[in-house]
Amino acid sequence: IILELVAAALAVALGVMAWRSPSEVVPEILMVNSVLQWTHLLMQLRAFRSLGQRLLPILKSAPAVLLMVLLLAIMMCGFLSSIWSISINERDRDSDEEPL
């Protein structure tokens, strides 16, 4: 029920933003709404006998996979911030040189 409410709220927010000004639509909100809608579809397909038996093991393993994805995202953020700091230092060093 919570998933449905969040997806519906995001859909309404996207509709209002598109109605006011199509250039103001935030792609991140659209991305989150899309993921929630597909997850909602998977949850609804559990009810069918032909698909439910195949979906249940996948849905039960999702929390463990999400934890691994979270750990991977934290490691990636650390790596990206170190690369970003190196690029800032190189840019500062290049700006200190005299132009030709």
One Martini backbone bead per residue (centre of mass of N, CA, C, O) as a GRO file, in nm:
protein
  100
    1ILE     BB    1   0.058   0.064  -0.020
    2ILE     BB    2   0.299   0.255  -0.003
    3LEU     BB    3   0.392   0.225  -0.294
    4GLU     BB    4   0.133   0.338  -0.421
    5LEU     BB    5   0.138   0.620  -0.285
    6VAL     BB    6   0.412   0.715  -0.388
    7ALA     BB    7   0.357   0.678  -0.691
    8ALA     BB    8   0.111   0.866  -0.699
    9ALA     BB    9   0.253   1.123  -0.595
   10LEU     BB   10   0.463   1.138  -0.823
   11ALA     BB   11   0.261   1.153  -1.056
   12VAL     BB   12   0.129   1.416  -0.965
   13ALA     BB   13   0.385   1.588  -0.961
   14LEU     BB   14   0.450   1.551  -1.261
   15GLY     BB   15   0.185   1.666  -1.371
   16VAL     BB   16   0.212   1.949  -1.250
   17MET     BB   17   0.488   2.019  -1.378
   18ALA     BB   18   0.395   1.978  -1.676
   19TRP     BB   19   0.164   2.186  -1.667
   20ARG     BB   20   0.326   2.437  -1.600
   21SER     BB   21   0.628   2.319  -1.705
   22PRO     BB   22   0.807   2.111  -1.906
   23SER     BB   23   1.103   2.218  -1.813
   24GLU     BB   24   1.052   2.134  -1.487
   25VAL     BB   25   1.108   1.848  -1.518
   26VAL     BB   26   1.233   1.598  -1.315
   27PRO     BB   27   1.420   1.319  -1.383
   28GLU     BB   28   1.440   1.190  -1.098
   29ILE     BB   29   1.138   1.155  -1.048
   30LEU     BB   30   1.087   0.979  -1.295
   31MET     BB   31   1.275   0.750  -1.212
   32VAL     BB   32   1.140   0.673  -0.943
   33ASN     BB   33   0.861   0.620  -1.062
   34SER     BB   34   0.942   0.393  -1.251
   35VAL     BB   35   1.047   0.196  -1.039
   36LEU     BB   36   0.781   0.182  -0.877
   37GLN     BB   37   0.601   0.074  -1.105
   38TRP     BB   38   0.759  -0.192  -1.159
   39THR     BB   39   0.735  -0.298  -0.870
   40HIS     BB   40   0.429  -0.303  -0.866
   41LEU     BB   41   0.397  -0.507  -1.093
   42LEU     BB   42   0.540  -0.741  -0.950
   43MET     BB   43   0.344  -0.753  -0.709
   44GLN     BB   44   0.088  -0.816  -0.889
   45LEU     BB   45   0.207  -1.088  -1.028
   46ARG     BB   46   0.194  -1.284  -0.778
   47ALA     BB   47  -0.112  -1.379  -0.809
   48PHE     BB   48  -0.021  -1.553  -1.034
   49ARG     BB   49   0.043  -1.879  -1.082
   50SER     BB   50   0.255  -1.871  -1.322
   51LEU     BB   51   0.435  -1.627  -1.184
   52GLY     BB   52   0.459  -1.653  -0.871
   53GLN     BB   53   0.656  -1.900  -0.847
   54ARG     BB   54   0.895  -1.730  -0.989
   55LEU     BB   55   0.894  -1.458  -0.808
   56LEU     BB   56   0.935  -1.526  -0.504
   57PRO     BB   57   1.246  -1.582  -0.493
   58ILE     BB   58   1.326  -1.301  -0.595
   59LEU     BB   59   1.180  -1.129  -0.374
   60LYS     BB   60   1.330  -1.269  -0.127
   61SER     BB   61   1.630  -1.173  -0.237
   62ALA     BB   62   1.627  -0.857  -0.245
   63PRO     BB   63   1.747  -0.757   0.030
   64ALA     BB   64   2.035  -0.869  -0.018
   65VAL     BB   65   2.086  -0.714  -0.280
   66LEU     BB   66   2.039  -0.426  -0.169
   67LEU     BB   67   2.276  -0.432   0.028
   68MET     BB   68   2.495  -0.466  -0.188
   69VAL     BB   69   2.424  -0.207  -0.344
   70LEU     BB   70   2.480  -0.015  -0.111
   71LEU     BB   71   2.778  -0.085  -0.074
   72LEU     BB   72   2.860  -0.015  -0.364
   73ALA     BB   73   2.769   0.285  -0.353
   74ILE     BB   74   2.963   0.372  -0.131
   75MET     BB   75   3.224   0.299  -0.281
   76MET     BB   76   3.168   0.477  -0.530
   77CYS     BB   77   3.159   0.749  -0.383
   78GLY     BB   78   3.451   0.739  -0.284
   79PHE     BB   79   3.582   0.720  -0.562
   80LEU     BB   80   3.455   0.978  -0.687
   81SER     BB   81   3.569   1.180  -0.476
   82SER     BB   82   3.867   1.125  -0.538
   83ILE     BB   83   3.860   1.202  -0.837
   84TRP     BB   84   3.754   1.489  -0.792
   85SER     BB   85   3.994   1.592  -0.620
   86ILE     BB   86   4.206   1.549  -0.838
   87SER     BB   87   4.078   1.735  -1.055
   88ILE     BB   88   4.097   1.993  -0.887
   89ASN     BB   89   4.405   1.998  -0.851
   90GLU     BB   90   4.473   2.007  -1.155
   91ARG     BB   91   4.318   2.268  -1.219
   92ASP     BB   92   4.479   2.450  -1.023
   93ARG     BB   93   4.758   2.397  -1.149
   94ASP     BB   94   4.683   2.502  -1.436
   95SER     BB   95   4.600   2.800  -1.342
   96ASP     BB   96   4.896   2.884  -1.235
   97GLU     BB   97   4.982   2.899  -1.504
   98GLU     BB   98   5.103   3.057  -1.763
   99PRO     BB   99   5.006   3.194  -2.032
  100LEU     BB  100   5.092   3.192  -2.383
   0.00000   0.00000   0.00000
